[in-house]
Amino acid sequence: MTTAVNDALVLDAAAQDLLFREARTANTFTDEPVSDEQVQAIYDLVKYAPTAFNQQPLRVVLARSTEGRARLVQHMADGNKAKTEGAPLVAILAADNEFHEELPAQLPHFPQAKDLFFSERPVRESSALLNGALQVGYFIVGVRAAGLAAGPMTGFDAEGINKEFFPEGDHSVLAVVNIGKPGEDASFARSPRLSYDEVVTTV
Amino acid sequence: MTTAVNDALVLDAAAQDLLFREARTANTFTDEPVSDEQVQAIYDLVKYAPTAFNQQPLRVVLARSTEGRARLVQHMADGNKAKTEGAPLVAILAADNEFHEELPAQLPHFPQAKDLFFSERPVRESSALLNGALQVGYFIVGVRAAGLAAGPMTGFDAEGINKEFFPEGDHSVLAVVNIGKPGEDASFARSPRLSYDEVVTTV
């Protein structure tokens, strides 16, 4: 399928289509497996995307085994159970609210940031949520960069998933993402987007 | 500069470099202007990226005039004032906590979602924050797709910006992003990233 490509962009048309214009959220998948190498390549790409203070709260649990999948599906909303069961790979994406412990190593030119900004739990949670969500966005783009379809979901029992998969530490699940090649009738017709003038104003 | 490209990705090497591997947060910028056409092209690309229920809480205010820039700079943290003054264009990215009003139009196959899921303000705020942050991540990728450098910041008086730029409605600023061509000594040396094994586990 061809799409109009805006001349103001440097990114080539094929990449625009792969990541944004032609990419669609998938609700069904083929049986083609998703390898660990593919997930490694996705992470190795998107890990470079920016966050505040170079914090990296994102944590990923891949539900690969039959048992792991069943542990996850029980916490998904009813409308999400079948597609979570049917995807070749499912990634649980969470924010680690104790990301600050790694901050001195991640921000070597400003190790004081850990104590100056992140000594209080509510501040950390809010920062982990915002920056973890940025990283979820980058991860979804990365899945598409691997030629795979993502099926991100937020319909689940978050407390249940946190207890089930992160019994230690202090984590908050942000999204669960089905990953694979799109199957039959994988996507709805694309829904409308807000126009530029509805979103952007200038002062 | 050449980089190792992982064969498991479909995205071409130039695009990987442009968006992730070679792209860097910029703290200084050249005088080269950023046009409205460039911002339109960025939005026209990233508007397609997925959110829950196709909600689109992201709102963008471009600080372009001298007066608009001054109104913004006063609310920035001291360490961010100079670079916000020096960027050719600055975008204020906020979440509209009343995004649900548009939901029936944005999700025509499930117009009940507005009332079923988003009748309560705390639920809306939490959803607008998560999905707005996803859209901030996509926007940053889009700035890079236009061959520009982004300088995202979270160091500002959020309440001050909300009152200054969103006196009506119910908005929460998420990030302020300097945009332009990188200037002299634009970036720090790249800080370390967590390894795959520190981030990803399998069950």
mmCIF file of C-alpha atoms in Angstrom:
data_model
loop_
_atom_site.group_PDB
_atom_site.id
_atom_site.type_symbol
_atom_site.label_atom_id
_atom_site.label_comp_id
_atom_site.label_asym_id
_atom_site.label_seq_id
_atom_site.Cartn_x
_atom_site.Cartn_y
_atom_site.Cartn_z
ATOM 1 C CA MET A 1 0.000 0.000 0.000
ATOM 2 C CA THR A 2 1.304 3.452 -0.791
ATOM 3 C CA THR A 3 0.916 6.403 1.487
ATOM 4 C CA ALA A 4 1.495 10.080 1.119
ATOM 5 C CA VAL A 5 4.890 10.905 2.533
ATOM 6 C CA ASN A 6 5.495 14.322 3.916
ATOM 7 C CA ASP A 7 8.558 15.967 2.423
ATOM 8 C CA ALA A 8 9.319 17.711 5.707
ATOM 9 C CA LEU A 9 10.436 14.406 7.244
ATOM 10 C CA VAL A 10 13.933 12.928 6.909
ATOM 11 C CA LEU A 11 12.829 9.411 7.881
ATOM 12 C CA ASP A 12 12.365 7.350 4.726
ATOM 13 C CA ALA A 13 8.887 6.380 3.550
ATOM 14 C CA ALA A 14 9.314 2.661 4.222
ATOM 15 C CA ALA A 15 10.286 3.365 7.838
ATOM 16 C CA GLN A 16 7.364 5.782 8.254
ATOM 17 C CA ASP A 17 5.010 3.062 7.055
ATOM 18 C CA LEU A 18 6.621 0.318 9.148
ATOM 19 C CA LEU A 19 6.525 2.265 12.404
ATOM 20 C CA PHE A 20 3.480 4.510 12.078
ATOM 21 C CA ARG A 21 1.399 4.811 8.914
ATOM 22 C CA GLU A 22 0.832 1.148 8.064
ATOM 23 C CA ALA A 23 1.444 -0.386 11.499
ATOM 24 C CA ARG A 24 -1.694 -1.477 13.322
ATOM 25 C CA THR A 25 -2.554 -2.857 16.719
ATOM 26 C CA ALA A 26 -3.135 -6.604 16.270
ATOM 27 C CA ASN A 27 -5.799 -8.612 18.078
ATOM 28 C CA THR A 28 -5.051 -11.963 16.426
ATOM 29 C CA PHE A 29 -1.715 -13.535 15.548
ATOM 30 C CA THR A 30 -0.222 -16.317 13.447
ATOM 31 C CA ASP A 31 1.643 -19.207 15.099
ATOM 32 C CA GLU A 32 5.038 -17.876 13.970
ATOM 33 C CA PRO A 33 7.165 -17.685 17.101
ATOM 34 C CA VAL A 34 8.883 -14.553 18.392
ATOM 35 C CA SER A 35 12.469 -15.362 19.329
ATOM 36 C CA ASP A 36 14.516 -14.121 22.257
ATOM 37 C CA GLU A 37 16.904 -12.679 19.661
ATOM 38 C CA GLN A 38 14.113 -10.485 18.313
ATOM 39 C CA VAL A 39 13.295 -9.161 21.785
ATOM 40 C CA GLN A 40 16.994 -8.558 22.424
ATOM 41 C CA ALA A 41 17.236 -6.591 19.182
ATOM 42 C CA ILE A 42 14.173 -4.549 20.119
ATOM 43 C CA TYR A 43 15.629 -3.688 23.516
ATOM 44 C CA ASP A 44 19.051 -2.950 22.061
ATOM 45 C CA LEU A 45 17.403 -0.362 19.811
ATOM 46 C CA VAL A 46 14.935 1.357 22.116
ATOM 47 C CA LYS A 47 17.179 1.463 25.180
ATOM 48 C CA TYR A 48 18.784 4.571 23.663
ATOM 49 C CA ALA A 49 15.615 6.661 23.684
ATOM 50 C CA PRO A 50 15.600 9.511 26.199
ATOM 51 C CA THR A 51 14.178 9.733 29.712
ATOM 52 C CA ALA A 52 14.563 12.280 32.506
ATOM 53 C CA PHE A 53 17.937 11.933 34.259
ATOM 54 C CA ASN A 54 18.555 8.848 32.104
ATOM 55 C CA GLN A 55 16.391 6.894 34.519
ATOM 56 C CA GLN A 56 15.391 3.480 33.219
ATOM 57 C CA PRO A 57 12.418 2.249 35.245
ATOM 58 C CA LEU A 58 11.101 -0.115 32.546
ATOM 59 C CA ARG A 59 11.060 -3.790 33.458
ATOM 60 C CA VAL A 60 9.862 -6.504 31.074
ATOM 61 C CA VAL A 61 8.567 -9.968 31.918
ATOM 62 C CA LEU A 62 8.110 -12.203 28.878
ATOM 63 C CA ALA A 63 5.313 -14.745 29.353
ATOM 64 C CA ARG A 64 6.629 -17.607 27.248
ATOM 65 C CA SER A 65 5.856 -20.879 29.055
ATOM 66 C CA THR A 66 2.362 -22.390 29.231
ATOM 67 C CA GLU A 67 2.416 -21.886 32.973
ATOM 68 C CA GLY A 68 3.627 -18.290 32.749
ATOM 69 C CA ARG A 69 0.934 -17.497 30.199
ATOM 70 C CA ALA A 70 -1.775 -19.003 32.418
ATOM 71 C CA ARG A 71 -0.544 -17.000 35.413
ATOM 72 C CA LEU A 72 -0.943 -13.842 33.334
ATOM 73 C CA VAL A 73 -4.237 -14.595 31.590
ATOM 74 C CA GLN A 74 -6.095 -15.007 34.892
ATOM 75 C CA HIS A 75 -5.427 -11.314 35.635
ATOM 76 C CA MET A 76 -6.446 -10.005 32.203
ATOM 77 C CA ALA A 77 -9.865 -8.451 31.605
ATOM 78 C CA ASP A 78 -12.287 -10.918 30.015
ATOM 79 C CA GLY A 79 -12.137 -9.119 26.668
ATOM 80 C CA ASN A 80 -8.355 -9.505 26.595
ATOM 81 C CA LYS A 81 -8.019 -13.146 27.673
ATOM 82 C CA ALA A 82 -8.393 -14.805 24.260
ATOM 83 C CA LYS A 83 -5.915 -12.581 22.459
ATOM 84 C CA THR A 84 -3.407 -12.856 25.289
ATOM 85 C CA GLU A 85 -3.734 -16.650 25.068
ATOM 86 C CA GLY A 86 -3.341 -16.587 21.294
ATOM 87 C CA ALA A 87 -0.269 -14.379 20.923
ATOM 88 C CA PRO A 88 3.084 -16.099 20.322
ATOM 89 C CA LEU A 89 4.695 -13.907 22.968
ATOM 90 C CA VAL A 90 3.320 -11.579 25.632
ATOM 91 C CA ALA A 91 5.374 -8.909 27.398
ATOM 92 C CA ILE A 92 4.410 -7.490 30.775
ATOM 93 C CA LEU A 93 5.798 -3.936 30.963
ATOM 94 C CA ALA A 94 6.209 -2.457 34.436
ATOM 95 C CA ALA A 95 7.904 0.477 36.121
ATOM 96 C CA ASP A 96 10.373 -0.203 38.923
ATOM 97 C CA ASN A 97 9.646 2.448 41.560
ATOM 98 C CA GLU A 98 13.100 1.822 43.002
ATOM 99 C CA PHE A 99 14.872 2.853 39.776
ATOM 100 C CA HIS A 100 16.760 5.462 41.810
ATOM 101 C CA GLU A 101 19.066 2.801 43.230
ATOM 102 C CA GLU A 102 20.628 2.447 39.770
ATOM 103 C CA LEU A 103 20.700 6.166 39.057
ATOM 104 C CA PRO A 104 24.275 6.914 40.201
ATOM 105 C CA ALA A 105 25.528 4.317 37.709
ATOM 106 C CA GLN A 106 23.201 5.524 34.954
ATOM 107 C CA LEU A 107 23.970 9.211 35.441
ATOM 108 C CA PRO A 108 27.701 9.218 36.275
ATOM 109 C CA HIS A 109 28.109 12.987 35.757
ATOM 110 C CA PHE A 110 25.426 13.792 38.344
ATOM 111 C CA PRO A 111 25.266 11.012 40.944
ATOM 112 C CA GLN A 112 23.710 13.380 43.487
ATOM 113 C CA ALA A 113 20.444 13.273 41.528
ATOM 114 C CA LYS A 114 19.437 10.112 43.364
ATOM 115 C CA ASP A 115 19.283 11.803 46.749
ATOM 116 C CA LEU A 116 18.517 15.332 45.597
ATOM 117 C CA PHE A 117 15.419 14.434 43.617
ATOM 118 C CA PHE A 118 14.317 10.896 44.363
ATOM 119 C CA SER A 119 14.531 10.322 48.107
ATOM 120 C CA GLU A 120 10.729 10.395 48.503
ATOM 121 C CA ARG A 121 8.580 7.480 47.373
ATOM 122 C CA PRO A 122 5.688 9.532 45.870
ATOM 123 C CA VAL A 123 8.138 11.503 43.713
ATOM 124 C CA ARG A 124 9.761 8.272 42.563
ATOM 125 C CA GLU A 125 6.442 6.655 41.737
ATOM 126 C CA SER A 126 5.333 9.641 39.698
ATOM 127 C CA SER A 127 8.650 9.793 37.848
ATOM 128 C CA ALA A 128 8.702 6.027 37.239
ATOM 129 C CA LEU A 129 5.182 6.220 35.834
ATOM 130 C CA LEU A 130 5.912 9.078 33.418
ATOM 131 C CA ASN A 131 9.300 7.812 32.263
ATOM 132 C CA GLY A 132 8.222 4.176 32.305
ATOM 133 C CA ALA A 133 5.313 5.133 30.025
ATOM 134 C CA LEU A 134 7.744 6.889 27.674
ATOM 135 C CA GLN A 135 9.712 3.642 27.584
ATOM 136 C CA VAL A 136 6.526 1.666 26.868
ATOM 137 C CA GLY A 137 5.939 3.943 23.872
ATOM 138 C CA TYR A 138 9.491 3.389 22.650
ATOM 139 C CA PHE A 139 9.116 -0.384 23.158
ATOM 140 C CA ILE A 140 5.971 -0.469 21.005
ATOM 141 C CA VAL A 141 7.838 1.393 18.255
ATOM 142 C CA GLY A 142 10.666 -1.130 18.666
ATOM 143 C CA VAL A 143 8.329 -4.099 18.248
ATOM 144 C CA ARG A 144 7.255 -2.601 14.935
ATOM 145 C CA ALA A 145 10.901 -1.985 13.987
ATOM 146 C CA ALA A 146 11.330 -5.758 14.252
ATOM 147 C CA GLY A 147 8.573 -6.274 11.679
ATOM 148 C CA LEU A 148 6.168 -7.484 14.332
ATOM 149 C CA ALA A 149 2.753 -6.276 15.397
ATOM 150 C CA ALA A 150 2.110 -5.083 18.933
ATOM 151 C CA GLY A 151 -1.165 -5.455 20.762
ATOM 152 C CA PRO A 152 -0.842 -3.195 23.808
ATOM 153 C CA MET A 153 -3.478 -3.607 26.540
ATOM 154 C CA THR A 154 -4.312 -1.806 29.760
ATOM 155 C CA GLY A 155 -7.356 -3.898 30.654
ATOM 156 C CA PHE A 156 -6.147 -6.083 33.538
ATOM 157 C CA ASP A 157 -6.078 -6.358 37.324
ATOM 158 C CA ALA A 158 -2.956 -4.302 37.964
ATOM 159 C CA GLU A 159 -2.653 -5.220 41.624
ATOM 160 C CA GLY A 160 -3.017 -8.881 40.745
ATOM 161 C CA ILE A 161 -0.236 -8.685 38.136
ATOM 162 C CA ASN A 162 2.035 -6.731 40.476
ATOM 163 C CA LYS A 163 1.668 -9.394 43.176
ATOM 164 C CA GLU A 164 1.903 -12.306 40.743
ATOM 165 C CA PHE A 165 4.989 -11.230 38.811
ATOM 166 C CA PHE A 166 6.718 -8.737 41.088
ATOM 167 C CA PRO A 167 6.314 -10.171 44.592
ATOM 168 C CA GLU A 168 9.542 -8.504 45.682
ATOM 169 C CA GLY A 169 10.500 -4.892 45.265
ATOM 170 C CA ASP A 170 8.105 -2.126 44.296
ATOM 171 C CA HIS A 171 6.808 -2.371 40.743
ATOM 172 C CA SER A 172 3.742 -1.019 38.934
ATOM 173 C CA VAL A 173 2.564 -2.727 35.766
ATOM 174 C CA LEU A 174 1.877 -0.176 32.998
ATOM 175 C CA ALA A 175 0.850 -2.280 30.018
ATOM 176 C CA VAL A 176 0.713 -5.822 28.684
ATOM 177 C CA VAL A 177 1.717 -6.179 25.039
ATOM 178 C CA ASN A 178 0.907 -9.106 22.752
ATOM 179 C CA ILE A 179 3.629 -9.552 20.138
ATOM 180 C CA GLY A 180 3.651 -11.513 16.876
ATOM 181 C CA LYS A 181 2.764 -11.531 13.212
ATOM 182 C CA PRO A 182 -0.815 -10.362 12.593
ATOM 183 C CA GLY A 183 -3.310 -13.179 12.008
ATOM 184 C CA GLU A 184 -6.706 -13.214 10.336
ATOM 185 C CA ASP A 185 -8.848 -10.118 10.781
ATOM 186 C CA ALA A 186 -6.139 -8.838 13.108
ATOM 187 C CA SER A 187 -7.251 -5.220 13.242
ATOM 188 C CA PHE A 188 -10.322 -3.043 13.359
ATOM 189 C CA ALA A 189 -10.765 -0.383 10.698
ATOM 190 C CA ARG A 190 -8.531 2.496 11.737
ATOM 191 C CA SER A 191 -10.340 4.961 13.975
ATOM 192 C CA PRO A 192 -10.062 8.723 13.435
ATOM 193 C CA ARG A 193 -7.276 10.892 14.782
ATOM 194 C CA LEU A 194 -7.588 14.455 16.012
ATOM 195 C CA SER A 195 -6.545 17.057 13.458
ATOM 196 C CA TYR A 196 -3.415 19.162 13.894
ATOM 197 C CA ASP A 197 -5.514 22.216 14.725
ATOM 198 C CA GLU A 198 -7.350 20.355 17.462
ATOM 199 C CA VAL A 199 -4.078 19.387 19.161
ATOM 200 C CA VAL A 200 -1.536 22.122 18.455
ATOM 201 C CA THR A 201 -1.763 25.835 19.275
ATOM 202 C CA THR A 202 0.926 28.511 19.060
ATOM 203 C CA VAL A 203 1.704 31.359 21.440
ATOM 204 C CA MET B 1 29.365 7.238 11.988
ATOM 205 C CA THR B 2 28.673 3.547 11.582
ATOM 206 C CA THR B 3 26.898 1.431 14.140
ATOM 207 C CA ALA B 4 26.296 -2.247 14.557
ATOM 208 C CA VAL B 5 22.897 -3.094 13.181
ATOM 209 C CA ASN B 6 21.050 -6.033 14.499
ATOM 210 C CA ASP B 7 19.882 -8.394 11.773
ATOM 211 C CA ALA B 8 16.756 -9.244 13.748
ATOM 212 C CA LEU B 9 15.302 -5.828 12.945
ATOM 213 C CA VAL B 10 13.409 -4.954 9.764
ATOM 214 C CA LEU B 11 13.864 -1.195 10.190
ATOM 215 C CA ASP B 12 16.760 -0.059 8.000
ATOM 216 C CA ALA B 13 20.054 0.981 9.572
ATOM 217 C CA ALA B 14 19.739 4.661 8.619
ATOM 218 C CA ALA B 15 16.368 4.884 10.328
ATOM 219 C CA GLN B 16 17.693 3.066 13.420
ATOM 220 C CA ASP B 17 20.479 5.627 13.652
ATOM 221 C CA LEU B 18 18.219 8.605 12.990
ATOM 222 C CA LEU B 19 15.639 7.684 15.615
ATOM 223 C CA PHE B 20 17.626 5.856 18.275
ATOM 224 C CA ARG B 21 21.298 4.940 17.940
ATOM 225 C CA GLU B 22 22.764 8.266 16.813
ATOM 226 C CA ALA B 23 20.013 10.585 18.054
ATOM 227 C CA ARG B 24 20.905 12.529 21.176
ATOM 228 C CA THR B 25 19.152 14.916 23.531
ATOM 229 C CA ALA B 26 20.354 18.426 22.624
ATOM 230 C CA ASN B 27 21.047 21.170 25.144
ATOM 231 C CA THR B 28 22.181 23.813 22.637
ATOM 232 C CA PHE B 29 20.803 24.639 19.201
ATOM 233 C CA THR B 30 21.711 26.513 16.027
ATOM 234 C CA ASP B 31 19.616 29.500 14.871
ATOM 235 C CA GLU B 32 18.031 27.481 12.058
ATOM 236 C CA PRO B 33 14.289 27.897 12.463
ATOM 237 C CA VAL B 34 11.802 25.055 12.873
ATOM 238 C CA SER B 35 8.817 25.639 10.596
ATOM 239 C CA ASP B 36 5.146 25.009 11.252
ATOM 240 C CA GLU B 37 5.288 22.621 8.297
ATOM 241 C CA GLN B 38 7.854 20.512 10.134
ATOM 242 C CA VAL B 39 5.682 20.302 13.238
ATOM 243 C CA GLN B 40 2.665 19.446 11.073
ATOM 244 C CA ALA B 41 4.654 16.641 9.451
ATOM 245 C CA ILE B 42 5.739 15.339 12.873
ATOM 246 C CA TYR B 43 2.169 15.280 14.126
ATOM 247 C CA ASP B 44 0.869 13.753 10.896
ATOM 248 C CA LEU B 45 3.289 10.861 11.448
ATOM 249 C CA VAL B 46 3.013 10.181 15.179
ATOM 250 C CA LYS B 47 -0.749 10.654 15.445
ATOM 251 C CA TYR B 48 -1.092 7.064 14.183
ATOM 252 C CA ALA B 49 0.743 5.478 17.134
ATOM 253 C CA PRO B 50 -1.469 3.473 19.479
ATOM 254 C CA THR B 51 -3.133 4.413 22.765
ATOM 255 C CA ALA B 52 -5.763 2.731 24.909
ATOM 256 C CA PHE B 53 -9.253 3.122 23.406
ATOM 257 C CA ASN B 54 -7.689 5.376 20.759
ATOM 258 C CA GLN B 55 -7.780 8.190 23.304
ATOM 259 C CA GLN B 56 -5.723 11.207 22.279
ATOM 260 C CA PRO B 57 -5.080 13.308 25.372
ATOM 261 C CA LEU B 58 -1.927 14.978 24.015
ATOM 262 C CA ARG B 59 -2.093 18.744 23.576
ATOM 263 C CA VAL B 60 0.803 20.792 22.236
ATOM 264 C CA VAL B 61 1.478 24.499 22.749
ATOM 265 C CA LEU B 62 4.303 25.839 20.584
ATOM 266 C CA ALA B 63 6.130 28.750 22.229
ATOM 267 C CA ARG B 64 7.155 30.718 19.158
ATOM 268 C CA SER B 65 6.762 34.444 19.921
ATOM 269 C CA THR B 66 9.141 36.381 22.175
ATOM 270 C CA GLU B 67 6.298 36.952 24.592
ATOM 271 C CA GLY B 68 5.190 33.306 24.561
ATOM 272 C CA ARG B 69 8.744 32.158 25.191
ATOM 273 C CA ALA B 70 9.118 34.564 28.135
ATOM 274 C CA ARG B 71 5.856 33.327 29.646
ATOM 275 C CA LEU B 72 7.245 29.789 29.525
ATOM 276 C CA VAL B 73 10.817 30.451 30.665
ATOM 277 C CA GLN B 74 9.676 31.990 33.961
ATOM 278 C CA HIS B 75 8.218 28.603 34.956
ATOM 279 C CA MET B 76 11.255 26.535 33.945
ATOM 280 C CA ALA B 77 13.777 25.314 36.533
ATOM 281 C CA ASP B 78 16.867 27.531 36.639
ATOM 282 C CA GLY B 79 19.003 24.859 34.971
ATOM 283 C CA ASN B 80 16.581 24.719 32.032
ATOM 284 C CA LYS B 81 16.020 28.457 31.432
ATOM 285 C CA ALA B 82 18.995 29.136 29.136
ATOM 286 C CA LYS B 83 18.401 26.193 26.835
ATOM 287 C CA THR B 84 14.675 26.926 26.653
ATOM 288 C CA GLU B 85 15.536 30.517 25.695
ATOM 289 C CA GLY B 86 18.046 29.342 23.091
ATOM 290 C CA ALA B 87 16.003 26.761 21.224
ATOM 291 C CA PRO B 88 14.438 27.806 17.900
ATOM 292 C CA LEU B 89 11.146 26.246 18.970
ATOM 293 C CA VAL B 90 9.795 24.948 22.265
ATOM 294 C CA ALA B 91 6.801 22.640 22.608
ATOM 295 C CA ILE B 92 4.767 22.345 25.791
ATOM 296 C CA LEU B 93 3.258 18.853 25.882
ATOM 297 C CA ALA B 94 0.256 18.352 28.132
ATOM 298 C CA ALA B 95 -2.491 15.821 28.751
ATOM 299 C CA ASP B 96 -6.104 16.928 28.485
ATOM 300 C CA ASN B 97 -7.903 15.242 31.380
ATOM 301 C CA GLU B 98 -11.183 15.780 29.563
ATOM 302 C CA PHE B 99 -10.118 13.693 26.559
ATOM 303 C CA HIS B 100 -13.197 11.526 27.140
ATOM 304 C CA GLU B 101 -15.447 14.161 25.576
ATOM 305 C CA GLU B 102 -13.894 13.340 22.188
ATOM 306 C CA LEU B 103 -13.892 9.593 22.726
ATOM 307 C CA PRO B 104 -17.207 8.743 21.020
ATOM 308 C CA ALA B 105 -15.869 10.371 17.819
ATOM 309 C CA GLN B 106 -12.443 8.739 18.177
ATOM 310 C CA LEU B 107 -13.798 5.283 18.929
ATOM 311 C CA PRO B 108 -16.881 5.025 16.729
ATOM 312 C CA HIS B 109 -17.266 1.247 17.140
ATOM 313 C CA PHE B 110 -17.488 1.541 20.949
ATOM 314 C CA PRO B 111 -18.932 4.939 21.889
ATOM 315 C CA GLN B 112 -20.078 3.593 25.263
ATOM 316 C CA ALA B 113 -16.438 3.556 26.430
ATOM 317 C CA LYS B 114 -16.714 7.204 27.412
ATOM 318 C CA ASP B 115 -19.317 6.570 30.089
ATOM 319 C CA LEU B 116 -18.430 2.972 30.929
ATOM 320 C CA PHE B 117 -14.781 3.679 31.746
ATOM 321 C CA PHE B 118 -14.146 7.380 32.034
ATOM 322 C CA SER B 119 -16.964 8.928 34.020
ATOM 323 C CA GLU B 120 -14.733 9.451 37.073
ATOM 324 C CA ARG B 121 -12.105 12.195 37.144
ATOM 325 C CA PRO B 122 -9.334 10.180 38.925
ATOM 326 C CA VAL B 123 -9.624 7.402 36.324
ATOM 327 C CA ARG B 124 -9.452 9.957 33.526
ATOM 328 C CA GLU B 125 -6.433 11.688 35.014
ATOM 329 C CA SER B 126 -4.570 8.423 35.402
ATOM 330 C CA SER B 127 -5.440 7.337 31.858
ATOM 331 C CA ALA B 128 -4.546 10.746 30.399
ATOM 332 C CA LEU B 129 -1.180 10.619 32.168
ATOM 333 C CA LEU B 130 -0.271 7.135 30.937
ATOM 334 C CA ASN B 131 -1.512 7.585 27.393
ATOM 335 C CA GLY B 132 -0.365 11.186 27.191
ATOM 336 C CA ALA B 133 3.125 10.010 28.186
ATOM 337 C CA LEU B 134 3.014 7.371 25.437
ATOM 338 C CA GLN B 135 2.185 10.179 23.017
ATOM 339 C CA VAL B 136 5.083 12.275 24.379
ATOM 340 C CA GLY B 137 7.387 9.351 23.599
ATOM 341 C CA TYR B 138 5.998 9.075 20.078
ATOM 342 C CA PHE B 139 6.341 12.859 19.612
ATOM 343 C CA ILE B 140 10.031 12.743 20.567
ATOM 344 C CA VAL B 141 10.573 9.969 18.020
ATOM 345 C CA GLY B 142 8.712 12.120 15.487
ATOM 346 C CA VAL B 143 10.959 15.136 16.116
ATOM 347 C CA ARG B 144 13.909 12.912 15.284
ATOM 348 C CA ALA B 145 12.106 11.598 12.198
ATOM 349 C CA ALA B 146 12.097 15.214 10.971
ATOM 350 C CA GLY B 147 15.885 15.323 11.274
ATOM 351 C CA LEU B 148 15.696 17.535 14.347
ATOM 352 C CA ALA B 149 17.038 17.123 17.854
ATOM 353 C CA ALA B 150 14.701 17.054 20.841
ATOM 354 C CA GLY B 151 15.600 18.336 24.278
ATOM 355 C CA PRO B 152 12.851 16.990 26.544
ATOM 356 C CA MET B 153 12.634 18.472 30.055
ATOM 357 C CA THR B 154 10.602 17.765 33.163
ATOM 358 C CA GLY B 155 12.231 20.403 35.372
ATOM 359 C CA PHE B 156 9.576 23.140 35.653
ATOM 360 C CA ASP B 157 6.778 24.444 37.858
ATOM 361 C CA ALA B 158 3.977 22.251 36.537
ATOM 362 C CA GLU B 159 1.204 24.105 38.321
ATOM 363 C CA GLY B 160 2.562 27.404 37.018
ATOM 364 C CA ILE B 161 2.591 26.138 33.430
ATOM 365 C CA ASN B 162 -0.894 24.637 33.750
ATOM 366 C CA LYS B 163 -2.293 27.977 34.933
ATOM 367 C CA GLU B 164 -0.288 30.030 32.439
ATOM 368 C CA PHE B 165 -1.046 28.082 29.288
ATOM 369 C CA PHE B 166 -4.195 26.128 30.119
ATOM 370 C CA PRO B 167 -6.322 28.531 32.173
ATOM 371 C CA GLU B 168 -9.488 26.820 30.940
ATOM 372 C CA GLY B 169 -10.287 23.133 30.993
ATOM 373 C CA ASP B 170 -8.316 20.551 32.921
ATOM 374 C CA HIS B 171 -4.809 19.966 31.608
ATOM 375 C CA SER B 172 -1.603 18.546 33.130
ATOM 376 C CA VAL B 173 1.739 19.454 31.563
ATOM 377 C CA LEU B 174 3.884 16.339 31.067
ATOM 378 C CA ALA B 175 7.052 17.631 29.397
ATOM 379 C CA VAL B 176 8.555 20.659 27.679
ATOM 380 C CA VAL B 177 10.611 19.853 24.588
ATOM 381 C CA ASN B 178 13.210 22.093 22.963
ATOM 382 C CA ILE B 179 13.385 21.453 19.220
ATOM 383 C CA GLY B 180 16.002 22.403 16.644
ATOM 384 C CA LYS B 181 19.300 21.526 15.018
ATOM 385 C CA PRO B 182 21.971 20.682 17.606
ATOM 386 C CA GLY B 183 24.434 23.509 18.300
ATOM 387 C CA GLU B 184 27.944 23.523 19.750
ATOM 388 C CA ASP B 185 28.637 20.977 22.464
ATOM 389 C CA ALA B 186 24.964 20.066 22.260
ATOM 390 C CA SER B 187 25.131 16.792 24.161
ATOM 391 C CA PHE B 188 26.823 15.137 27.110
ATOM 392 C CA ALA B 189 28.737 11.920 26.543
ATOM 393 C CA ARG B 190 26.125 9.184 26.352
ATOM 394 C CA SER B 191 25.362 7.698 29.748
ATOM 395 C CA PRO B 192 25.092 3.933 30.261
ATOM 396 C CA ARG B 193 21.983 1.881 29.647
ATOM 397 C CA LEU B 194 20.826 -1.139 31.623
ATOM 398 C CA SER B 195 21.678 -4.449 30.010
ATOM 399 C CA TYR B 196 19.011 -6.731 28.570
ATOM 400 C CA ASP B 197 19.411 -9.127 31.480
ATOM 401 C CA GLU B 198 18.845 -6.363 34.014
ATOM 402 C CA VAL B 199 15.560 -5.396 32.366
ATOM 403 C CA VAL B 200 14.039 -8.521 30.834
ATOM 404 C CA THR B 201 13.110 -11.792 32.531
ATOM 405 C CA THR B 202 11.136 -14.746 31.176
ATOM 406 C CA VAL B 203 8.502 -16.878 32.851
#
